Structure formats: structure tokens, C-alpha cells
């Protein structure tokens, strides 16, 4: 009886994983298909990759996606860290108001944030829609997640440490970078990671605030997918590959390091 | 510590401009007539009345929430056993399975949805499998069922991970106590494990319901325009017809309904009478 239950639970989890990976495997396989068909595999070919690399709009979209994700991660991690530390030392009332404001983009559906930003950017004349608005919007929705992942770490921190640093003659900046930041590093790193993937994957907000032909991978897939286009499979496979490698590195490296320490 | 507190000022200004003003603009556009300048605001409730009286638009509103509710229920029904079985695995497999379930959520949603678009095509993989099983000619793409299916696919991992987290945090000694007191497996599940995992279910609901109710890309790609949701309405008001006033009104209606349901969910979660009755 017990054994039967164990087999069933493994079967169920296996089925779940098949469900999750079926479309991913399907995409990768059909990116190498020789024909346009999405149902019959006509032999191995790299023609869709060739077409992707020769397509300027596709390469540009990949470039913009990375550039914006890296810039948005850098900016939002730095600003988020400074703000989180500052808020932890502020009055309770200030903290409360800022937390509410900060939670708004997280609680709000993406599309509501998106139309709000669209109206804001449209009413400011000197901002040209495109790269700049995309970057501003991404920084805007990334910072709240960075702050949210750092705050709990700050709460467990001993407040006397920063105080001691200041008493010993450190400037506030030194106290922050040399005393507080090293202790909340795990929070900062996970915040940065969330920011990067949020920016890398974003579709809804980017779709509304962009303009002048600037697009990221998500917008590209959305606009191209109105017709069957196997190049999308090629670009998807590249996204899948990058994310998989990054995640495996992030998850496996610490495990290996732990083992080394143990040995 | 004043030196530190000052450093929050730049972000406070940024948040006022980038977070508060856009929300105020939505509110302002929703309650004013179209085509007036900043100086000559004409307030009106017509934008809201327009939605609440047009049966076609009301139907879209209903469809969206119906799809979101079905998606959420299916995610609980499918996700709960998965999370439960995961928490019973031994540690070696558990981290691997955890990683395997997390990984797809990091891959772009558009990319995953596009893959289903291919598989659910008229002559696609699924139609062929169904054909082999003798169930021929079933329309998949462009139906409500297909939209719900792909939404479950996209949001299920979030539900599993939330429930799994609350199950793995659970103090196992409660179960021992239950069995010492004579409860059998089924009783101890329904009276100990399940109530203790409810916070996970509730945060899973918020993570599934919110994006499911407001998505427009899944209904566009998988519904092929024949399953319009609120998100598609908002998209067409802002990007096609350029009617910001009506678009703002419907955005506001959706934001209020969703935030209110989130608030309720949190309240239920905090209410001691619903939590862990042992």
C-alpha cells in the first residue's frame, strides 16, 4: 500500500514535469526544423538561426533586451539598496507611507501600471518614446522588488553597528558601504536577480511605453506571432538556453562551494 | 541616524513622479470628459456608466473573471497534490524537483505561450494526438478552454511553490501528536496539514488570480481574438482608438476589483479563526 502510494506520487510529479517541459522541448526541437511546419519535423537545419542572425530587427531586439535588463538591474539595485537602508533609519510614519507607495506597482496589475506610465510619458514632451521610456519604466518596476527583498534583512540587523561606525569617525557613506551593505549582501543579490529577470521577461509594460520601433524580445515575439514564423522558435531557444545556464550556475555553484568547504 | 534617513529623499521624489502621478492620471482621466485641456476639466461619470450599461462590455468583464477564477481553482486542484508529494520526497530529489519546477517560470511568458500556440494549432501536435485517440476535429486554439489551459500552464508553478513552502515550513511534531491522539492519516491531513498549509494556498491564489484576470497576451495569442478579456479592451482603448478616458475608467475598475480581492485574501489569511484550527 505504502509502496503503491509512493509510485503514484512519483508518477504524478513526473507527469507535472512533462507538462511543464513539453512546450519548451517542442520549441527547441522545432527551431531546428528544415521546413516552416510546426507539426512535422522535416529534418535538421539551422536555417531559422541563420535567418535570425541576418534579421536586423531581431538582433536589435535581443540587444535592447540585454542592455535594458543590465542597466535597469544596476540602477535599481543601487537606488533600492540606498533607499532601503535610509528607510530603515527613518521615522515610522515615513516608512509606512513609502512602503505603501512602493507596494503599489507590485499589487497593481501590470497593465494598469503600463497605461499610467504611457499617459505620463506621453504628457512629457521632451521624452522621446523608445529606449529612454523603456529604461525609465523598467527601473520604476524593478526598484520596489529590490527594496522588498532587502527590507527583511535590514530588520534583523543590529542598529548599533552603524552607530558604532559613525562614532568611530566613519562618514555615513563609509558606514553604509563598509558596515551595512556587507551584512545584507544576500538580500541585495537576490533583489538584483529578481530585477534582472523581471526586466528581461517583461512584456506588458514595455509594450505600452515603447515607441519609434524600439522593441525587446517579448514585444518582438508578440508582434511576429500573428503569423507562423519559425524564427520565433530560434529566438525562443536562445532565451531558454541563456536562462537555463544562468539558473544552473546560480543554483549549482553555491552547492559546489559548500561541498568544497565541507571537504 | 538622520544622515541615513536623508538618502531616501531621491527615491521619494522618483516614486511620487513615476508611481503616484500615473495613478492620479488614471483617476483624473477616468472621471473627466474626453478632449478637454488641463484648464477646462469637465467631470463626468459617463466613462463608468458606459461600461456598466453596455452588455457586450459587461460580458467581457464577466468572461475575464470567470477565466481567472477557473484558472485559480484548477491551479489549486492540480498544484496541491504536486506540492504535497514534493514535500514528501527525500531531500536529494526535492532540490532537483524544486529547481525543475522553478526553471520554466524564469523563461519569458511570451516564449512559453507561443510554444502552446504552435502545439494547439488546427493541425498541431495536440490535434494529431486527439485524432489518433479517435477524437477528431476538436477546435482547440481560439477557445476559452484553450486560454484557461495555457493560463494554468503559465501560473501553476507559482501555486505549487507557494503551497510547497508552507508545507515544508510545517512543524512535523503536530502530525506525530495527531497520530498519538488516535487520528488516522486522512484525519490528520484534513485537520492538521491542510489548515496549516492554507496561508500558502492563499498567497498562491493572489499570485495566480491577479495576473490571470489582467493578462491580455495569452488571450490574444491563444484566444486569437475570439476570447476578449479586460486586458484586450484596455489595450484597444489605449493603443488603437486612443480613448484614454474610457481606457482609464476600465483600468480603474479592474485595479479596484483586484486590489479589493487581494485585500480580502490577506484578511482571511490573518484572521485567526480561519487559520490552523487544530
Short mmCIF file of C-alpha atoms in Angstrom, two decimals:
data_model
loop_
_atom_site.label_atom_id
_atom_site.label_comp_id
_atom_site.label_asym_id
_atom_site.label_seq_id
_atom_site.Cartn_x
_atom_site.Cartn_y
_atom_site.Cartn_z
CA UNK A 1 0.00 0.00 0.00
CA UNK A 2 2.71 2.42 1.00
CA UNK A 3 4.79 1.48 -1.98
CA UNK A 4 1.85 1.99 -4.30
CA UNK A 5 1.33 5.47 -2.94
CA UNK A 6 4.99 6.28 -3.47
CA UNK A 7 4.83 5.15 -7.07
CA UNK A 8 1.72 7.22 -7.63
CA UNK A 9 3.31 10.36 -6.20
CA UNK A 10 6.39 9.93 -8.38
CA UNK A 11 4.18 9.34 -11.40
CA UNK A 12 2.21 12.49 -10.63
CA UNK A 13 5.33 14.64 -10.25
CA UNK A 14 6.77 13.12 -13.42
CA UNK A 15 3.60 13.98 -15.31
CA UNK A 16 3.80 17.51 -13.95
CA UNK A 17 7.35 17.92 -15.22
CA UNK A 18 6.39 16.55 -18.65
CA UNK A 19 3.61 19.13 -18.76
CA UNK A 20 6.00 21.94 -17.82
CA UNK A 21 8.74 20.94 -20.23
CA UNK A 22 6.72 19.77 -23.22
CA UNK A 23 6.36 23.22 -24.82
CA UNK A 24 9.98 24.06 -24.04
CA UNK A 25 11.31 20.89 -25.65
CA UNK A 26 8.91 21.37 -28.54
CA UNK A 27 10.22 24.89 -29.17
CA UNK A 28 13.84 23.76 -29.12
CA UNK A 29 13.20 20.82 -31.46
CA UNK A 30 11.21 22.79 -34.00
CA UNK A 31 13.76 25.60 -34.05
CA UNK A 32 15.95 23.09 -35.93
CA UNK A 33 13.21 22.04 -38.33
CA UNK A 34 14.02 22.23 -42.03
CA UNK A 35 10.53 23.36 -43.08
CA UNK A 36 8.08 26.00 -41.94
CA UNK A 37 5.84 23.35 -40.45
CA UNK A 38 5.19 23.40 -36.72
CA UNK A 39 3.79 19.87 -36.75
CA UNK A 40 6.05 17.74 -38.97
CA UNK A 41 9.78 17.54 -38.40
CA UNK A 42 11.38 17.50 -41.85
CA UNK A 43 15.00 17.12 -40.88
CA UNK A 44 17.70 19.07 -39.12
CA UNK A 45 18.64 22.53 -40.30
CA UNK A 46 19.99 25.78 -38.95
CA UNK A 47 18.17 27.97 -41.45
CA UNK A 48 15.96 29.69 -38.84
CA UNK A 49 19.01 30.62 -36.82
CA UNK A 50 20.65 31.93 -39.96
CA UNK A 51 17.59 33.97 -40.70
CA UNK A 52 17.51 35.27 -37.13
CA UNK A 53 21.15 36.37 -37.20
CA UNK A 54 20.60 38.13 -40.53
CA UNK A 55 17.45 39.86 -39.33
CA UNK A 56 18.34 43.30 -38.00
CA UNK A 57 15.13 43.89 -36.05
CA UNK A 58 15.55 40.55 -34.26
CA UNK A 59 19.17 41.18 -33.35
CA UNK A 60 18.29 44.68 -32.21
CA UNK A 61 15.52 43.37 -30.00
CA UNK A 62 17.93 40.91 -28.37
CA UNK A 63 20.44 43.72 -27.87
CA UNK A 64 17.87 46.08 -26.33
CA UNK A 65 16.58 43.35 -24.02
CA UNK A 66 20.05 42.74 -22.57
CA UNK A 67 21.07 46.39 -22.46
CA UNK A 68 17.91 47.44 -20.66
CA UNK A 69 17.97 44.46 -18.29
CA UNK A 70 21.58 45.14 -17.29
CA UNK A 71 21.12 48.91 -16.89
CA UNK A 72 17.79 48.56 -15.06
CA UNK A 73 19.31 45.95 -12.71
CA UNK A 74 22.33 48.12 -11.92
CA UNK A 75 20.34 51.30 -11.33
CA UNK A 76 17.51 49.68 -9.38
CA UNK A 77 19.87 47.64 -7.19
CA UNK A 78 21.94 50.68 -6.22
CA UNK A 79 18.97 53.00 -5.68
CA UNK A 80 16.95 50.28 -3.98
CA UNK A 81 19.74 49.41 -1.57
CA UNK A 82 20.39 53.03 -0.57
CA UNK A 83 16.67 53.70 -0.17
CA UNK A 84 16.03 50.56 1.86
CA UNK A 85 18.86 51.42 4.27
CA UNK A 86 17.67 55.02 4.52
CA UNK A 87 14.10 53.94 5.18
CA UNK A 88 15.16 51.55 7.92
CA UNK A 89 16.61 54.57 9.75
CA UNK A 90 13.63 56.86 9.04
CA UNK A 91 10.63 57.68 11.18
CA UNK A 92 7.90 55.04 11.31
CA UNK A 93 5.36 57.28 9.56
CA UNK A 94 7.72 57.97 6.64
CA UNK A 95 8.47 54.28 6.42
CA UNK A 96 4.80 53.39 6.29
CA UNK A 97 3.92 55.88 3.55
CA UNK A 98 6.90 54.86 1.43
CA UNK A 99 6.13 51.17 1.85
CA UNK A 100 2.57 51.71 0.65
CA UNK A 101 3.78 53.69 -2.36
CA UNK A 102 6.44 51.09 -3.05
CA UNK A 103 3.90 48.26 -2.93
CA UNK A 104 1.60 49.90 -5.45
CA UNK A 105 3.38 48.67 -8.60
CA UNK A 106 3.66 45.18 -7.07
CA UNK A 107 -0.03 44.96 -6.14
CA UNK A 108 -1.29 46.65 -9.30
CA UNK A 109 -1.89 44.58 -12.43
CA UNK A 110 0.94 45.21 -14.90
CA UNK A 111 -1.45 46.64 -17.44
CA UNK A 112 -2.63 49.37 -15.05
CA UNK A 113 0.96 50.37 -14.28
CA UNK A 114 1.58 50.29 -18.02
CA UNK A 115 -1.24 52.64 -19.03
CA UNK A 116 -0.33 55.02 -16.19
CA UNK A 117 3.24 55.24 -17.44
CA UNK A 118 2.04 55.57 -21.04
CA UNK A 119 -0.01 58.62 -20.10
CA UNK A 120 2.81 60.08 -18.01
CA UNK A 121 5.40 59.72 -20.77
CA UNK A 122 3.01 60.99 -23.43
CA UNK A 123 2.35 64.16 -21.48
CA UNK A 124 6.04 64.96 -21.06
CA UNK A 125 7.02 66.44 -24.40
CA UNK A 126 10.79 66.19 -24.24
CA UNK A 127 10.88 62.46 -23.57
CA UNK A 128 11.02 60.55 -26.80
CA UNK A 129 9.31 57.16 -26.65
CA UNK A 130 11.64 54.26 -27.15
CA UNK A 131 14.82 53.31 -25.35
CA UNK A 132 14.59 56.05 -22.71
CA UNK A 133 10.97 55.37 -21.74
CA UNK A 134 11.65 51.62 -21.66
CA UNK A 135 14.59 52.11 -19.31
CA UNK A 136 12.71 54.53 -17.04
CA UNK A 137 9.74 52.15 -16.84
CA UNK A 138 11.92 49.13 -16.09
CA UNK A 139 13.79 50.97 -13.33
CA UNK A 140 10.40 52.03 -11.96
CA UNK A 141 9.02 48.49 -11.63
CA UNK A 142 12.33 46.89 -10.53
CA UNK A 143 13.15 49.12 -7.54
CA UNK A 144 10.14 48.00 -5.44
CA UNK A 145 11.24 44.35 -5.71
CA UNK A 146 14.82 45.23 -4.70
CA UNK A 147 13.59 47.18 -1.67
CA UNK A 148 11.20 44.38 -0.78
CA UNK A 149 13.94 41.75 -0.79
CA UNK A 150 16.38 43.88 1.25
CA UNK A 151 13.97 45.13 3.95
CA UNK A 152 13.66 41.84 5.89
CA UNK A 153 17.46 41.54 6.05
CA UNK A 154 17.73 45.07 7.46
CA UNK A 155 15.20 44.31 10.19
CA UNK A 156 17.39 41.57 11.61
CA UNK A 157 20.44 43.85 11.64
CA UNK A 158 21.88 45.23 14.88
CA UNK A 159 21.30 49.03 14.65
CA UNK A 160 24.21 49.69 17.00
CA UNK A 161 26.76 48.58 14.41
CA UNK A 162 26.18 51.53 12.08
CA UNK A 163 26.04 53.80 15.10
CA UNK A 164 29.39 52.47 16.30
CA UNK A 165 30.94 53.04 12.87
CA UNK A 166 29.74 56.65 12.89
CA UNK A 167 31.07 57.18 16.44
CA UNK A 168 34.43 55.84 15.34
CA UNK A 169 34.62 58.54 12.71
CA UNK A 170 33.22 56.85 9.61
CA UNK A 171 31.24 59.04 7.24
CA UNK A 172 27.63 57.90 6.66
CA UNK A 173 28.68 56.69 3.20
CA UNK A 174 31.51 54.60 4.69
CA UNK A 175 29.22 53.24 7.40
CA UNK A 176 26.77 52.24 4.71
CA UNK A 177 29.16 50.62 2.26
CA UNK A 178 31.59 49.07 4.74
CA UNK A 179 29.30 48.05 7.61
CA UNK A 180 25.69 47.69 6.50
CA UNK A 181 25.97 46.55 2.88
CA UNK A 182 28.22 43.51 3.51
CA UNK A 183 25.72 42.20 6.04
CA UNK A 184 22.72 42.47 3.75
CA UNK A 185 24.53 41.20 0.66
CA UNK A 186 22.32 38.09 0.20
CA UNK A 187 19.23 40.34 0.11
CA UNK A 188 20.87 42.70 -2.37
CA UNK A 189 21.91 39.83 -4.65
CA UNK A 190 18.50 38.20 -4.68
CA UNK A 191 16.95 41.62 -5.32
CA UNK A 192 19.28 42.15 -8.27
CA UNK A 193 18.43 38.71 -9.62
CA UNK A 194 14.68 39.39 -9.38
CA UNK A 195 15.19 42.79 -11.04
CA UNK A 196 17.13 41.24 -13.91
CA UNK A 197 14.57 38.56 -14.69
CA UNK A 198 11.63 40.95 -14.26
CA UNK A 199 13.20 43.29 -16.78
CA UNK A 200 14.36 40.51 -19.11
CA UNK A 201 10.90 38.92 -19.22
CA UNK A 202 8.72 42.00 -19.19
CA UNK A 203 6.16 42.30 -21.91
CA UNK A 204 3.09 44.27 -20.83
CA UNK A 205 4.74 47.45 -19.54
CA UNK A 206 7.35 47.53 -22.32
CA UNK A 207 4.66 47.05 -24.97
CA UNK A 208 2.75 50.11 -23.77
CA UNK A 209 5.60 52.53 -23.15
CA UNK A 210 7.83 51.85 -26.13
CA UNK A 211 7.78 53.66 -29.44
CA UNK A 212 9.78 54.52 -32.54
CA UNK A 213 10.26 50.88 -33.44
CA UNK A 214 12.27 50.00 -30.33
CA UNK A 215 11.28 46.56 -29.09
CA UNK A 216 12.53 43.85 -26.78
CA UNK A 217 12.29 40.08 -27.25
CA UNK A 218 8.78 39.85 -25.75
CA UNK A 219 7.35 42.59 -27.94
CA UNK A 220 9.02 41.00 -30.96
CA UNK A 221 7.52 37.57 -30.24
CA UNK A 222 4.10 39.14 -29.69
CA UNK A 223 4.07 41.14 -32.90
CA UNK A 224 5.63 38.39 -35.00
CA UNK A 225 3.39 35.62 -33.69
CA UNK A 226 0.35 36.82 -35.62
CA UNK A 227 1.68 34.64 -38.41
CA UNK A 228 3.53 31.35 -38.04
CA UNK A 229 7.20 32.20 -38.11
CA UNK A 230 9.75 29.54 -37.13
CA UNK A 231 12.40 32.19 -36.46
CA UNK A 232 10.50 32.83 -33.23
CA UNK A 233 11.44 29.29 -32.19
CA UNK A 234 15.09 30.11 -32.77
CA UNK A 235 14.96 33.28 -30.68
CA UNK A 236 12.97 31.41 -28.01
CA UNK A 237 15.59 28.67 -27.89
CA UNK A 238 18.29 31.26 -27.28
CA UNK A 239 16.25 32.77 -24.42
CA UNK A 240 15.68 29.30 -22.94
CA UNK A 241 19.38 28.47 -23.20
CA UNK A 242 20.52 31.70 -21.53
CA UNK A 243 18.05 31.46 -18.64
CA UNK A 244 18.77 27.76 -18.07
CA UNK A 245 22.54 28.25 -17.97
CA UNK A 246 22.21 31.29 -15.69
CA UNK A 247 19.88 29.48 -13.28
CA UNK A 248 22.01 26.36 -13.16
CA UNK A 249 25.11 28.45 -12.45
CA UNK A 250 23.32 30.34 -9.69
CA UNK A 251 21.96 27.17 -8.09
CA UNK A 252 24.82 24.74 -8.62
CA UNK A 253 27.83 26.97 -7.88
CA UNK A 254 26.90 27.64 -4.23
CA UNK A 255 26.28 23.90 -3.75
CA UNK A 256 29.72 23.06 -5.14
CA UNK A 257 31.34 25.70 -2.98
CA UNK A 258 29.59 24.32 0.08
CA UNK A 259 30.92 20.87 -0.72
CA UNK A 260 34.44 22.22 -1.08
CA UNK A 261 34.24 23.88 2.33
CA UNK A 262 32.97 20.64 3.85
CA UNK A 263 35.78 18.63 2.27
CA UNK B 1 20.79 58.38 12.13
CA UNK B 2 19.41 61.43 10.32
CA UNK B 3 22.30 61.26 7.86
CA UNK B 4 20.90 57.98 6.56
CA UNK B 5 17.25 58.99 6.53
CA UNK B 6 18.01 61.81 4.08
CA UNK B 7 19.16 59.33 1.49
CA UNK B 8 15.57 58.22 0.95
CA UNK B 9 14.61 61.61 -0.47
CA UNK B 10 15.68 60.98 -4.10
CA UNK B 11 13.58 57.83 -4.28
CA UNK B 12 10.65 59.55 -2.58
CA UNK B 13 10.66 62.14 -5.36
CA UNK B 14 11.08 59.47 -8.03
CA UNK B 15 8.22 57.42 -6.58
CA UNK B 16 5.97 60.47 -6.47
CA UNK B 17 6.59 61.15 -10.17
CA UNK B 18 6.74 57.58 -11.50
CA UNK B 19 4.28 55.79 -9.21
CA UNK B 20 1.85 58.30 -7.71
CA UNK B 21 1.33 60.67 -10.66
CA UNK B 22 0.49 57.91 -13.20
CA UNK B 23 -2.15 56.53 -10.81
CA UNK B 24 -3.58 60.02 -10.31
CA UNK B 25 -3.65 60.48 -14.08
CA UNK B 26 -5.68 57.29 -14.47
CA UNK B 27 -8.12 58.56 -11.86
CA UNK B 28 -8.31 62.01 -13.47
CA UNK B 29 -8.88 60.69 -16.98
CA UNK B 30 -11.47 58.22 -15.72
CA UNK B 31 -13.64 60.95 -14.23
CA UNK B 32 -13.35 63.59 -16.95
CA UNK B 33 -14.76 64.05 -20.42
CA UNK B 34 -12.52 63.45 -23.39
CA UNK B 35 -10.92 66.26 -25.30
CA UNK B 36 -10.63 68.86 -22.57
CA UNK B 37 -7.43 70.62 -21.61
CA UNK B 38 -5.97 70.90 -18.15
CA UNK B 39 -7.65 74.25 -17.66
CA UNK B 40 -11.15 73.20 -18.64
CA UNK B 41 -11.76 69.94 -16.84
CA UNK B 42 -15.29 68.66 -17.15
CA UNK B 43 -16.06 65.99 -14.61
CA UNK B 44 -18.33 63.14 -15.54
CA UNK B 45 -19.18 59.58 -14.59
CA UNK B 46 -20.11 58.68 -18.16
CA UNK B 47 -16.95 56.60 -18.64
CA UNK B 48 -18.02 54.26 -15.85
CA UNK B 49 -21.68 54.24 -16.85
CA UNK B 50 -20.60 53.33 -20.38
CA UNK B 51 -19.11 50.07 -19.11
CA UNK B 52 -21.72 49.15 -16.61
CA UNK B 53 -24.57 49.55 -19.09
CA UNK B 54 -23.11 48.05 -22.27
CA UNK B 55 -23.95 44.32 -22.20
CA UNK B 56 -21.09 43.41 -24.56
CA UNK B 57 -18.52 45.06 -22.31
CA UNK B 58 -20.08 43.60 -19.18
CA UNK B 59 -19.80 40.19 -20.79
CA UNK B 60 -16.06 40.79 -21.34
CA UNK B 61 -15.73 41.72 -17.67
CA UNK B 62 -17.57 38.55 -16.64
CA UNK B 63 -15.53 36.35 -19.01
CA UNK B 64 -12.28 37.72 -17.61
CA UNK B 65 -13.19 36.98 -14.03
CA UNK B 66 -14.67 33.60 -14.96
CA UNK B 67 -11.43 32.62 -16.72
CA UNK B 68 -9.35 33.92 -13.81
CA UNK B 69 -11.45 32.02 -11.25
CA UNK B 70 -11.36 28.75 -13.25
CA UNK B 71 -7.61 29.13 -13.68
CA UNK B 72 -7.13 29.69 -9.96
CA UNK B 73 -9.30 26.72 -8.95
CA UNK B 74 -7.56 24.40 -11.41
CA UNK B 75 -4.16 25.57 -10.16
CA UNK B 76 -5.15 24.69 -6.58
CA UNK B 77 -6.59 21.29 -7.54
CA UNK B 78 -3.58 20.29 -9.66
CA UNK B 79 -0.96 22.13 -7.65
CA UNK B 80 -1.84 21.00 -4.15
CA UNK B 81 -1.11 17.28 -4.68
CA UNK B 82 2.09 18.19 -6.53
CA UNK B 83 3.28 20.39 -3.66
CA UNK B 84 2.26 17.73 -1.13
CA UNK B 85 4.13 14.93 -2.93
CA UNK B 86 7.13 17.21 -3.29
CA UNK B 87 7.26 17.84 0.43
CA UNK B 88 7.32 14.06 0.98
CA UNK B 89 10.28 13.43 -1.33
CA UNK B 90 13.65 12.80 0.22
CA UNK B 91 16.00 15.70 0.23
CA UNK B 92 18.17 14.66 -2.69
CA UNK B 93 15.27 14.62 -5.17
CA UNK B 94 13.49 17.55 -3.55
CA UNK B 95 16.04 20.23 -4.50
CA UNK B 96 16.19 18.90 -8.07
CA UNK B 97 12.41 18.86 -8.49
CA UNK B 98 12.21 22.30 -6.90
CA UNK B 99 14.73 23.64 -9.40
CA UNK B 100 12.94 21.92 -12.29
CA UNK B 101 9.62 23.49 -11.34
CA UNK B 102 11.14 26.94 -10.81
CA UNK B 103 13.05 26.99 -14.09
CA UNK B 104 10.13 27.39 -16.53
CA UNK B 105 8.81 30.38 -14.56
CA UNK B 106 12.01 32.25 -15.36
CA UNK B 107 11.59 31.74 -19.07
CA UNK B 108 9.73 34.51 -20.81
CA UNK B 109 5.95 34.00 -20.68
CA UNK B 110 5.52 35.08 -24.29
CA UNK B 111 8.00 32.40 -25.36
CA UNK B 112 6.11 29.69 -23.45
CA UNK B 113 2.76 30.88 -24.72
CA UNK B 114 3.97 30.96 -28.30
CA UNK B 115 5.04 27.32 -27.98
CA UNK B 116 1.49 26.36 -26.98
CA UNK B 117 0.17 28.37 -29.90
CA UNK B 118 2.10 26.02 -32.19
CA UNK B 119 1.01 22.88 -30.37
CA UNK B 120 -2.67 23.83 -30.24
CA UNK B 121 -2.86 24.75 -33.95
CA UNK B 122 -5.64 23.27 -36.06
CA UNK B 123 -3.30 20.55 -37.41
CA UNK B 124 -0.89 20.79 -34.47
CA UNK B 125 0.56 18.23 -32.10
CA UNK B 126 -2.47 18.10 -29.81
CA UNK B 127 -4.97 17.81 -32.65
CA UNK B 128 -2.93 14.91 -34.04
CA UNK B 129 -2.80 13.13 -30.67
CA UNK B 130 -6.55 13.59 -30.26
CA UNK B 131 -7.02 12.33 -33.81
CA UNK B 132 -5.05 9.18 -33.02
CA UNK B 133 -7.24 8.61 -29.98
CA UNK B 134 -10.24 8.79 -32.26
CA UNK B 135 -11.43 12.19 -31.08
CA UNK B 136 -11.14 14.03 -34.35
CA UNK B 137 -11.69 17.63 -35.32
CA UNK B 138 -11.73 19.38 -31.99
CA UNK B 139 -11.25 23.11 -32.19
CA UNK B 140 -8.54 23.97 -29.67
CA UNK B 141 -7.00 27.31 -30.48
CA UNK B 142 -9.35 30.24 -30.21
CA UNK B 143 -11.48 28.69 -27.47
CA UNK B 144 -11.98 29.69 -23.85
CA UNK B 145 -10.84 26.25 -22.76
CA UNK B 146 -7.51 26.65 -24.52
CA UNK B 147 -6.99 30.06 -22.91
CA UNK B 148 -7.65 28.61 -19.45
CA UNK B 149 -5.36 25.65 -20.21
CA UNK B 150 -2.43 27.84 -21.20
CA UNK B 151 -3.03 30.11 -18.20
CA UNK B 152 -2.91 27.10 -15.89
CA UNK B 153 0.33 26.13 -17.59
CA UNK B 154 1.83 29.58 -17.04
CA UNK B 155 0.72 30.15 -13.45
CA UNK B 156 0.66 26.65 -11.91
CA UNK B 157 4.34 26.72 -10.81
CA UNK B 158 3.65 29.77 -8.62
CA UNK B 159 0.83 27.95 -6.85
CA UNK B 160 2.94 24.80 -6.34
CA UNK B 161 5.88 26.77 -4.96
CA UNK B 162 3.73 28.74 -2.50
CA UNK B 163 1.95 25.65 -1.15
CA UNK B 164 5.20 23.71 -1.04
CA UNK B 165 6.86 26.46 1.00
CA UNK B 166 4.12 26.47 3.61
CA UNK B 167 4.06 22.64 3.75
CA UNK B 168 7.80 22.38 4.22
CA UNK B 169 7.77 25.01 6.98
CA UNK B 170 5.22 22.96 8.91
CA UNK B 171 6.27 21.57 12.25
CA UNK B 172 6.20 17.77 11.82
CA UNK B 173 5.58 17.19 15.52
CA UNK B 174 1.95 18.26 15.02
CA UNK B 175 1.48 15.18 12.85
CA UNK B 176 3.06 12.95 15.48
CA UNK B 177 0.80 14.48 18.09
CA UNK B 178 -2.23 13.86 15.87
CA UNK B 179 -1.36 10.20 15.37
CA UNK B 180 -0.59 9.77 19.09
CA UNK B 181 -4.04 11.10 19.81
CA UNK B 182 -5.50 8.45 17.54
CA UNK B 183 -6.06 10.29 14.27
CA UNK B 184 -5.63 8.26 11.12
CA UNK B 185 -3.76 9.53 8.04
CA UNK B 186 -6.83 11.05 6.40
CA UNK B 187 -7.98 12.78 9.56
CA UNK B 188 -4.57 14.22 10.32
CA UNK B 189 -4.30 15.52 6.76
CA UNK B 190 -7.63 17.35 6.80
CA UNK B 191 -7.39 18.58 10.36
CA UNK B 192 -3.67 19.35 10.68
CA UNK B 193 -1.77 19.53 7.41
CA UNK B 194 -4.42 21.21 5.28
CA UNK B 195 -5.32 24.05 7.66
CA UNK B 196 -1.63 24.75 8.28
CA UNK B 197 -0.97 24.98 4.54
CA UNK B 198 -3.80 27.46 3.91
CA UNK B 199 -1.56 30.56 4.06
CA UNK B 200 0.40 29.05 1.17
CA UNK B 201 -2.79 28.39 -0.78
CA UNK B 202 -3.92 31.97 -0.22
CA UNK B 203 -0.66 33.55 -1.32
CA UNK B 204 -0.76 31.18 -4.29
CA UNK B 205 -4.24 32.45 -5.13
CA UNK B 206 -3.03 36.05 -5.14
CA UNK B 207 -0.11 35.11 -7.40
CA UNK B 208 -2.39 33.32 -9.89
CA UNK B 209 -5.60 35.34 -9.81
CA UNK B 210 -4.00 38.76 -10.29
CA UNK B 211 -2.09 38.04 -13.50
CA UNK B 212 -4.83 35.73 -14.81
CA UNK B 213 -7.51 38.42 -14.53
CA UNK B 214 -5.41 41.13 -16.14
CA UNK B 215 -3.50 39.33 -18.90
CA UNK B 216 -4.07 40.26 -22.50
CA UNK B 217 -1.23 38.50 -24.26
CA UNK B 218 -2.44 34.95 -23.54
CA UNK B 219 -6.00 35.71 -24.62
CA UNK B 220 -4.63 37.39 -27.73
CA UNK B 221 -2.26 34.59 -28.80
CA UNK B 222 -4.30 31.58 -27.69
CA UNK B 223 -7.79 33.08 -27.91
CA UNK B 224 -6.94 34.53 -31.34
CA UNK B 225 -9.20 37.49 -30.68
CA UNK B 226 -12.31 35.40 -30.05
CA UNK B 227 -11.90 35.32 -26.27
CA UNK B 228 -11.61 39.04 -25.40
CA UNK B 229 -10.66 39.88 -21.81
CA UNK B 230 -10.44 43.17 -19.91
CA UNK B 231 -6.76 43.46 -20.81
CA UNK B 232 -7.61 43.35 -24.51
CA UNK B 233 -10.20 46.09 -24.01
CA UNK B 234 -7.66 48.30 -22.25
CA UNK B 235 -5.12 47.61 -24.99
CA UNK B 236 -7.52 48.64 -27.72
CA UNK B 237 -8.66 51.79 -25.90
CA UNK B 238 -5.10 52.99 -25.40
CA UNK B 239 -3.24 51.73 -28.44
CA UNK B 240 -5.92 51.50 -31.13
CA UNK B 241 -8.70 54.03 -30.57
CA UNK B 242 -6.72 56.33 -28.29
CA UNK B 243 -9.67 56.88 -25.95
CA UNK B 244 -7.75 57.45 -22.72
CA UNK B 245 -10.83 58.38 -20.69
CA UNK B 246 -12.73 55.15 -21.24
CA UNK B 247 -9.49 53.16 -21.04
CA UNK B 248 -8.66 54.75 -17.69
CA UNK B 249 -12.12 54.04 -16.34
CA UNK B 250 -11.90 50.33 -17.10
CA UNK B 251 -8.32 50.17 -15.77
CA UNK B 252 -9.55 51.73 -12.56
CA UNK B 253 -12.48 49.32 -12.28
CA UNK B 254 -10.14 46.36 -12.74
CA UNK B 255 -7.49 47.69 -10.34
CA UNK B 256 -10.10 48.28 -7.65
CA UNK B 257 -11.71 44.84 -8.02
CA UNK B 258 -8.35 43.08 -7.99
CA UNK B 259 -6.87 45.05 -5.11
CA UNK B 260 -10.05 44.51 -3.11
CA UNK B 261 -9.90 40.74 -3.66
CA UNK B 262 -6.21 40.75 -2.68
CA UNK B 263 -7.11 42.68 0.45
CA UNK B 264 -9.82 40.15 1.29
CA UNK B 265 -7.42 37.26 0.72
CA UNK B 266 -4.86 38.81 3.07
CA UNK B 267 -7.57 39.46 5.64
CA UNK B 268 -8.76 35.87 5.55
CA UNK B 269 -5.15 34.80 5.93
CA UNK B 270 -4.65 36.94 9.03
CA UNK B 271 -7.98 36.09 10.62
CA UNK B 272 -7.09 33.66 13.42
CA UNK B 273 -10.46 31.91 13.18
CA UNK B 274 -9.61 30.55 9.72
CA UNK B 275 -6.02 29.68 10.39
CA UNK B 276 -4.88 26.36 11.72
CA UNK B 277 -7.85 25.16 13.67
CA UNK B 278 -6.37 22.15 15.37
#
